[in-house]
Coordinates of C-alpha atoms and ligand atoms in Angstrom, one line a residue:
X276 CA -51.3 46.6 57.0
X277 CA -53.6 43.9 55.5
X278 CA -53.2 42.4 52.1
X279 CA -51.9 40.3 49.9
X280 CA -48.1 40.1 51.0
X281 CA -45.2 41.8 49.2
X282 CA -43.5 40.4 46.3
X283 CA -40.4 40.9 45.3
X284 CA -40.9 43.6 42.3
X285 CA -42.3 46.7 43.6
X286 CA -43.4 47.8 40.0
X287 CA -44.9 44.8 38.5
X288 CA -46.0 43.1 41.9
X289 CA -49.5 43.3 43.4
X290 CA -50.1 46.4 45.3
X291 CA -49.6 45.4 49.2
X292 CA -51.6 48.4 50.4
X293 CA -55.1 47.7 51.1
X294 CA -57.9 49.7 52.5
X295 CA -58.0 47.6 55.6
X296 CA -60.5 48.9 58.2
X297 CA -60.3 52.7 58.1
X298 CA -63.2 54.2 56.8
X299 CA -63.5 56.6 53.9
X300 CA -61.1 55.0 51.8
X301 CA -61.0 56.2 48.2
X302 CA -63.2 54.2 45.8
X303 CA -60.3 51.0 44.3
X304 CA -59.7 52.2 40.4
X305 CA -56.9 51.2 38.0
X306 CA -55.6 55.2 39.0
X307 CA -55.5 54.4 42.3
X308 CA -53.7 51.1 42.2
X309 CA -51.0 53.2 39.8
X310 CA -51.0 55.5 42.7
X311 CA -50.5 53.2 45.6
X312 CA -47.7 51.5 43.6
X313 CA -45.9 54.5 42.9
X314 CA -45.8 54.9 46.7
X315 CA -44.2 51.8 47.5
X316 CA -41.7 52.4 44.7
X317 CA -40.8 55.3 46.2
X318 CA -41.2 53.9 49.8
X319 CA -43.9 55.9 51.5
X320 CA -47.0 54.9 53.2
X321 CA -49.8 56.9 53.4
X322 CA -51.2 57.3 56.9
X323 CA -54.7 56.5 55.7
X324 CA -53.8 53.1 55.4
X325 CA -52.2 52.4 58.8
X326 CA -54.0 55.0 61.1
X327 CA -55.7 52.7 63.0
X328 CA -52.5 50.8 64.3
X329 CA -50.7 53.7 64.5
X330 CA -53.3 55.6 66.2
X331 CA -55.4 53.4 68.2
X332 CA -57.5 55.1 70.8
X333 CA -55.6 54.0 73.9
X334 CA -52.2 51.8 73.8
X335 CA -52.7 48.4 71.8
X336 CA -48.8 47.2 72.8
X337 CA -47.5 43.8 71.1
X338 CA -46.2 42.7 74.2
X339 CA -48.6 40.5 75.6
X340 CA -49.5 39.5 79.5
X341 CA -47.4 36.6 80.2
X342 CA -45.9 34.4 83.1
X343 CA -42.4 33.1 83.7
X344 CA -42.7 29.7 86.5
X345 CA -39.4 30.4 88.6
X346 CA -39.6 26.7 89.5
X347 CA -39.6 25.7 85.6
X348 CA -37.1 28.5 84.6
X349 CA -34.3 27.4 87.7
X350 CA -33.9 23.6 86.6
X351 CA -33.3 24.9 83.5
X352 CA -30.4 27.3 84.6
X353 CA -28.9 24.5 86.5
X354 CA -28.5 22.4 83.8
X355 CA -27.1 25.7 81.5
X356 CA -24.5 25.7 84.6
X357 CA -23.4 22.3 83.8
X358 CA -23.1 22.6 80.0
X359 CA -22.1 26.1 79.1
X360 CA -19.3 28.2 80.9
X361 CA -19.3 31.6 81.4
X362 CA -16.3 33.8 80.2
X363 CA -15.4 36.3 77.5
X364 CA -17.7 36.5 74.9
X365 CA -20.9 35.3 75.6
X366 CA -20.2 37.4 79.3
X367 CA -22.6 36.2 81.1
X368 CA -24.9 33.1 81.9
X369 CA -28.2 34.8 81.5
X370 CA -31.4 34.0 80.3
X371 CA -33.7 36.3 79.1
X372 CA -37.7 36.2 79.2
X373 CA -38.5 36.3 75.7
X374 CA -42.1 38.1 75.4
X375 CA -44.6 35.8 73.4
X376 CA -45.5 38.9 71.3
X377 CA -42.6 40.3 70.6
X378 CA -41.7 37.7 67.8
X379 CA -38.9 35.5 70.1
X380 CA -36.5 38.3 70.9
X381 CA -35.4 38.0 74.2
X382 CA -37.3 41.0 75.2
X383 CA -40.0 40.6 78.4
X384 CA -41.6 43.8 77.2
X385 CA -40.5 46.7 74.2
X386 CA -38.0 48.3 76.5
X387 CA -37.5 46.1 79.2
X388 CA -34.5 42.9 79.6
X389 CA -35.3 40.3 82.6
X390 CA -33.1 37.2 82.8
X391 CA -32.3 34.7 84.9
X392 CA -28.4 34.9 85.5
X393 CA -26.5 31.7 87.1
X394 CA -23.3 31.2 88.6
X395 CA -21.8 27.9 89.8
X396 CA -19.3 28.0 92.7
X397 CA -15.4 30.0 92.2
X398 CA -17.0 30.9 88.7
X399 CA -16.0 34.2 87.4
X400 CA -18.1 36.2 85.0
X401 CA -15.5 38.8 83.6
X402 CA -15.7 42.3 83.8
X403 CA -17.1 44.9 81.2
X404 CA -19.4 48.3 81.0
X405 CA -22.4 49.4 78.6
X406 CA -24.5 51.9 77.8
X407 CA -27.6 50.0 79.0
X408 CA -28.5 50.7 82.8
X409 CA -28.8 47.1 84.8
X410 CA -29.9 45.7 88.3
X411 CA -30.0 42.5 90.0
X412 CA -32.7 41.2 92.3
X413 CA -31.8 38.8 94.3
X414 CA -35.2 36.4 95.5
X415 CA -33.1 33.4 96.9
X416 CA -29.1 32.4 97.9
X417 CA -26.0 34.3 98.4
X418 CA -22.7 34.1 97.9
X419 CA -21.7 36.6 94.9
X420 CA -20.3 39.7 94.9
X421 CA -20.6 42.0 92.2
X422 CA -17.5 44.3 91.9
X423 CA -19.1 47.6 90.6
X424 CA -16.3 50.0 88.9
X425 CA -13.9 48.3 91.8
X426 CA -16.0 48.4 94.7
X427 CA -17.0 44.8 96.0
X428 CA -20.8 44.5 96.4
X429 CA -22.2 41.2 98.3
X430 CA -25.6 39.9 96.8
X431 CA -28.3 38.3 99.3
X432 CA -31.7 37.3 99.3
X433 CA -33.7 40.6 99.2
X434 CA -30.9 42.9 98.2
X435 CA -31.6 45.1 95.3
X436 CA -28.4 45.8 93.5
X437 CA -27.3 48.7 90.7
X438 CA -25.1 48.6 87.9
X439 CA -25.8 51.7 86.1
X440 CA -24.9 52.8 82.6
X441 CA -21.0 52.7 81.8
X442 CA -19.9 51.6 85.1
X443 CA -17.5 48.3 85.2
X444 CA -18.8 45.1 86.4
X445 CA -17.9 41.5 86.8
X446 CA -19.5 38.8 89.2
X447 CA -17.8 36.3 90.8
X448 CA -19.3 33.2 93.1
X449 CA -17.1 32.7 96.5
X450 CA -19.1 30.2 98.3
X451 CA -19.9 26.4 97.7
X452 CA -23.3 27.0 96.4
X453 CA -24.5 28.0 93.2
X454 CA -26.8 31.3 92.9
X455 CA -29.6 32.6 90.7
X456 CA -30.8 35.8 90.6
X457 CA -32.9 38.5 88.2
X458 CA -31.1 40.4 86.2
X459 CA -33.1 43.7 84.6
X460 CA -31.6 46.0 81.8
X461 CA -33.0 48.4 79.6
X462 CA -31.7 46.4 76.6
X463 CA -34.2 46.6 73.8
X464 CA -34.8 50.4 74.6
X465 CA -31.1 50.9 73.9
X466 CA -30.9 48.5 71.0
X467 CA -34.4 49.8 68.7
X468 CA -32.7 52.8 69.7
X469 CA -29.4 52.3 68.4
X470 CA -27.8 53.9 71.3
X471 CA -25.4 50.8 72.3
X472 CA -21.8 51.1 73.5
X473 CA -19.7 48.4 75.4
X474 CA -16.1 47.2 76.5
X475 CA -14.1 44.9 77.6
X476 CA -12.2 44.7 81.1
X477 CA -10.3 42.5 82.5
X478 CA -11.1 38.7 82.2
X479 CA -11.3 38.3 86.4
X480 CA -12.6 40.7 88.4
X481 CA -10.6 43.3 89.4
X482 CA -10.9 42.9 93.2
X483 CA -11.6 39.5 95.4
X484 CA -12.5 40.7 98.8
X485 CA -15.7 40.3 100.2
X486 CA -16.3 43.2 102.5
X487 CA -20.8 42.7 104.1
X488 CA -20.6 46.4 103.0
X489 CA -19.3 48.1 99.9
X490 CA -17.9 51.4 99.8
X491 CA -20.7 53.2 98.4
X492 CA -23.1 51.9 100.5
X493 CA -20.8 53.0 103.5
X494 CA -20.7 56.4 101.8
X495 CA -24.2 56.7 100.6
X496 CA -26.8 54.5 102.4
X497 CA -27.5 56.3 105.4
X498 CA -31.2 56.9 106.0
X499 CA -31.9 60.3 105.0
X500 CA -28.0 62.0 104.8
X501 CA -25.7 62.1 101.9
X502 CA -22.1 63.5 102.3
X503 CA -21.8 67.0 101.8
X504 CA -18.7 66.7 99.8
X505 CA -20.8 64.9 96.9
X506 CA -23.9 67.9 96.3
X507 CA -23.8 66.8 92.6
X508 CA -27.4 66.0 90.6
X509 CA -26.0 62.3 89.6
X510 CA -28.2 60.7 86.7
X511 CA -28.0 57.1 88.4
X512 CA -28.3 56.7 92.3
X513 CA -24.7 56.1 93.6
X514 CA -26.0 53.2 95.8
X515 CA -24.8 50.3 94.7
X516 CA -27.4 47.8 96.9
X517 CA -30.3 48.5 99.0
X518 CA -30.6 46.2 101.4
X519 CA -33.3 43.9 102.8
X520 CA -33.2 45.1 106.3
X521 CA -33.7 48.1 104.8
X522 CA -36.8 47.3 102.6
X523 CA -38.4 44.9 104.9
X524 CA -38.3 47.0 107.5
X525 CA -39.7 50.3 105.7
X526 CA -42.5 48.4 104.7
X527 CA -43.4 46.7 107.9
X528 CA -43.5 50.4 109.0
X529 CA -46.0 51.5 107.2
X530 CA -48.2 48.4 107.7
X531 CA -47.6 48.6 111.7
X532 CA -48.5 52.8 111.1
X533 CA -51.5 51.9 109.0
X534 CA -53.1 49.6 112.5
X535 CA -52.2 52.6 114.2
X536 CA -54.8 54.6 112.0
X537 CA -52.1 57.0 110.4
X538 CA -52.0 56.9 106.5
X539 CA -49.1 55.5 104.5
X540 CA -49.8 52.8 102.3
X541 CA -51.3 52.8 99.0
X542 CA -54.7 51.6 99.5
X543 CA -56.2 49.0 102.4
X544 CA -53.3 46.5 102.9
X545 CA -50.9 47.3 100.2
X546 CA -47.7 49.1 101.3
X547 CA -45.3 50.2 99.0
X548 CA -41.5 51.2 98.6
X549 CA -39.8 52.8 95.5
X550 CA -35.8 53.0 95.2
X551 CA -34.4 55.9 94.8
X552 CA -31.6 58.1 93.8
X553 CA -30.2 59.5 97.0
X554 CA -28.6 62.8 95.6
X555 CA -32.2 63.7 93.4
X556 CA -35.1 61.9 95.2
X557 CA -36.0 60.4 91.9
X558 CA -35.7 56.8 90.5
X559 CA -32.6 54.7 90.5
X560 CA -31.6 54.9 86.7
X561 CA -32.3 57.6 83.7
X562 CA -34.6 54.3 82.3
X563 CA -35.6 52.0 85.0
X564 CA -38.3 52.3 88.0
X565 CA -38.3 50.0 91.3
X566 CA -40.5 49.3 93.8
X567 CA -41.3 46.5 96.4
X568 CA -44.9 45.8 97.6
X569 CA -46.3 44.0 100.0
X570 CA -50.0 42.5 100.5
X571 CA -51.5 42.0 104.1
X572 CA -53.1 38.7 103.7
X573 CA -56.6 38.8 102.0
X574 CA -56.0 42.2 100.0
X575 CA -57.3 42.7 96.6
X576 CA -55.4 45.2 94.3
X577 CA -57.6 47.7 93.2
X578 CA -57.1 47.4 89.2
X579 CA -54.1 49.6 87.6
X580 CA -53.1 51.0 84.3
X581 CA -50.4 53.0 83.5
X582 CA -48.7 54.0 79.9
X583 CA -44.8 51.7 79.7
X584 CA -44.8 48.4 81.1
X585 CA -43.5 46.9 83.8
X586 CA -42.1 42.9 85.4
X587 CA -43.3 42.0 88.6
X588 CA -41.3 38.5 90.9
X589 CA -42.8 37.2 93.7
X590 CA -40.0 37.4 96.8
X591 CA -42.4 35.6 99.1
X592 CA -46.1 34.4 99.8
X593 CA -48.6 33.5 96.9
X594 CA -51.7 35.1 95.4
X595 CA -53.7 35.7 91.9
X596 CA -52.4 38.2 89.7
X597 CA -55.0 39.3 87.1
X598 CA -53.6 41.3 83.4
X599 CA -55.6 42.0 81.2
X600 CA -58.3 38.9 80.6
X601 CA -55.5 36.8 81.8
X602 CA -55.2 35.6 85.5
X603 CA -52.4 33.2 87.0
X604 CA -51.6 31.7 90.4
X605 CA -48.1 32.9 91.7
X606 CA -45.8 32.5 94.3
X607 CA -42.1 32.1 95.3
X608 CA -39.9 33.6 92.0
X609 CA -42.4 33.3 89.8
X610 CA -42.3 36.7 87.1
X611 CA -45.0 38.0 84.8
X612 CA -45.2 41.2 82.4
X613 CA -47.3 43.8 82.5
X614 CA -47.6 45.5 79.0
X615 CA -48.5 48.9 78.8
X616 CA -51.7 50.0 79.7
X617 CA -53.2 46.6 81.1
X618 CA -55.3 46.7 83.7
X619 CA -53.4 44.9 86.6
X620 CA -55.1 43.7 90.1
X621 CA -53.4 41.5 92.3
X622 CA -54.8 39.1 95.3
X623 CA -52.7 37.7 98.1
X624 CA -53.5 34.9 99.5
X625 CA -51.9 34.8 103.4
X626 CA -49.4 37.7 102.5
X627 CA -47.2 38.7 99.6
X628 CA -44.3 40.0 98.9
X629 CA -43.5 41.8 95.3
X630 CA -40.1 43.3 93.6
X631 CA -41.4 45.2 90.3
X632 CA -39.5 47.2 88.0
X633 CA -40.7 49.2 85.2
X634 CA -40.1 52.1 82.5
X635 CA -41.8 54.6 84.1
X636 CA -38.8 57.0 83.9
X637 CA -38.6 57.1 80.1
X638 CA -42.0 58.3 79.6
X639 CA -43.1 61.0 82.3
X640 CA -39.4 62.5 81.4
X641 CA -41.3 62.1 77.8
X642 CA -44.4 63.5 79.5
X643 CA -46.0 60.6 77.5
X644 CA -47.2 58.9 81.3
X645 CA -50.7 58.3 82.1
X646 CA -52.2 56.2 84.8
X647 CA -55.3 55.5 85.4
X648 CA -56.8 53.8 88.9
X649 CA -59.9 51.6 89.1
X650 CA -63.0 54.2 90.3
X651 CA -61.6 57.2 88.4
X652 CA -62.8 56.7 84.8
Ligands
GTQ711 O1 -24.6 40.8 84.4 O2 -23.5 42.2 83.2 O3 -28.7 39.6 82.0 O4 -24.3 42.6 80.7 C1 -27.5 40.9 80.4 C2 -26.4 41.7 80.1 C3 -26.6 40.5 82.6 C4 -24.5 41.4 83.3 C5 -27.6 40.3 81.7 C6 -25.4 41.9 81.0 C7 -25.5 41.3 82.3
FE2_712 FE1 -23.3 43.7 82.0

């Protein structure tokens, strides 16, 4: 809405809706004005004042294309570790990408939550569960184990780690380093939403062993076999961290079959993983999508779009990443947002490595997804 901006008195006050740009408006008269007044009285809008940002002809998202600098946001972490603990009530030492269009809430896109999380050494972030779905990407260090409803889960460079929806977690740091890593929650989803629940456990973390291997991956993270005792549809994979053998390995496999002349990767010199729920074949989490990609060196992204949005972190390598009319050098850590239906290419320079994560699940379960790929207008 355009116009002259509301004051206080509905009645007496100037009218705040305008024509704005839709054409065939009605012609302004003194009826008219009475009319558009008695709407805001009343509070109604009529749609032939907003239909062009309520309706555009393809997506016009607020979040905008943006990049985070791992090597600006990390200092700044460190120094959060020396001057703010972690412990009950605040939770967690976690920073949170605040998208430039989104009005300074700590939201990297309209659904999605990414933060940088901290933890100094023998620190103890206590334990507690919530609605929202969350996992942690870990691009650099070890030395933290997640306990994940009582089950110990180590964290190390190239793990990808789950904490979905309502299941208990604290973190705690056993080694003499410090560790950062990306946290990514469907937070502002759940909050515009107003689907939120959370509590409390107990201030430490219920168990302090630090097994290489936690019980669900020992139960679950077998290539290709799931126990037969466990046939249950479970909304949220029961994997608790895919590890970096694991990815590394899958995608040097379909790099090594693509020089062997068999198909497999996505285009020329991308290859591609997604993580999935082991007991449906779908994605992790009811709201969250994850992949890893990897660029041979030279390779240029043919340009993407798809409907929800989606954070991309550089695990290794360096390149040009192009959203949109925007276009940034990356490497090591470094995150940017995708909004919805921005045209995406990405260009590695010799070789890179990419962990993204995106909504994807919400809308095709929505049937609301659309994609479209550079050549197929
Ligand atoms: O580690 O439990 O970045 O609850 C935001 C909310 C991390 C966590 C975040 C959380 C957590
Ligand atoms: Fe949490």
């Amino acid at each position: 809405m355009t116009g002259e901006g509301r004051k206080d008195d509905p009645l007496t006050g100037p009218v705040t809706i305008t024509a704005s740009d839709s054409p065939d408006q009605p012609t302004p008269s003194p009826e008219l004005r009475d009319l558009y007044r008695g709407f805001e009285k009343e509070l109604l809008v009529p749609l032939w004042t907003e239909i062009g940002d309520l309706m555009p002809l393809s997506p016009r998202p607020s979040a905008r294309p943006h990049v985070w600098r791992w090597s600006s946001m990390l200092p700044l972490a460190e120094r959060a570790g020396e001057l703010v603990p972690v412990g009950r009530g605040g939770e967690r030492r976690a920073m949170a990408l605040a998208n430039p269009g989104l009005g300074g809430a700590p939201y990297a896109t309209p659904t999605l939550w990414a933060a940088i999380q901290y933890l100094r050494p023998g620190e103890n972030a206590p334990e507690h569960r919530h609605t929202q779905n969350a996992f942690r990407f870990v691009v650099e260090g070890e030395g933290v184990w997640t306990v994940v409803d009582g089950d110990p889960v180590a964290m190390r460079r190239g793990d990808f780690l789950l904490t979905p929806g309502w299941h208990f977690h604290g973190h705690h740091n056993t080694s003499a380093e410090p560790m950062a890593w990306l946290d990514g929650l469907d937070i502002p989803f759940a909050h515009y939403t107003g689907a939120t629940f959370f509590e409390f456990g107990p201030d430490e973390v219920s168990d302090h062993s630090t097994p290489s291997r936690s019980r669900s991956e020992r139960l679950w993270a077998h290539p290709g076999l799931r126990p037969v005792s466990r046939a249950e549809r479970l909304p949220s994979s029961p994997i608790a961290a895919y590890r970096w053998e694991h990815t590394d390995a899958a995608l040097n496999d379909q790099l090594a079959l693509e020089d062997e002349g068999f198909p497999g990767v996505v285009e020329p010199g991308h290859a591609a993983v997604r993580f999935t729920n082991p007991s449906t074949g779908g994605d992790v989490m009811p709201t969250i999508r994850a992949e890893f990609h990897r660029l041979r060196p030279g390779t240029l992204t043919a340009a993407r779009q798809e409907v929800g949005s989606a954070v991309w972190q550089v695990f290794s390598g360096s390149g040009t990443v192009r959203v949109d009319d925007r276009e940034w050098r990356i490497s090591h850590g470094d995150l940017f947002v995708v909004p919805s239906w921005a045209a995406v290419t990405i260009a590695a320079d010799a070789g890179l490595d990419l962990f993204r994560f995106s909504d994807s699940p919400i809308f095709e379960r929505l049937h609301f997804d659309r994609t479209l790929m550079e050549g197929q207008r």
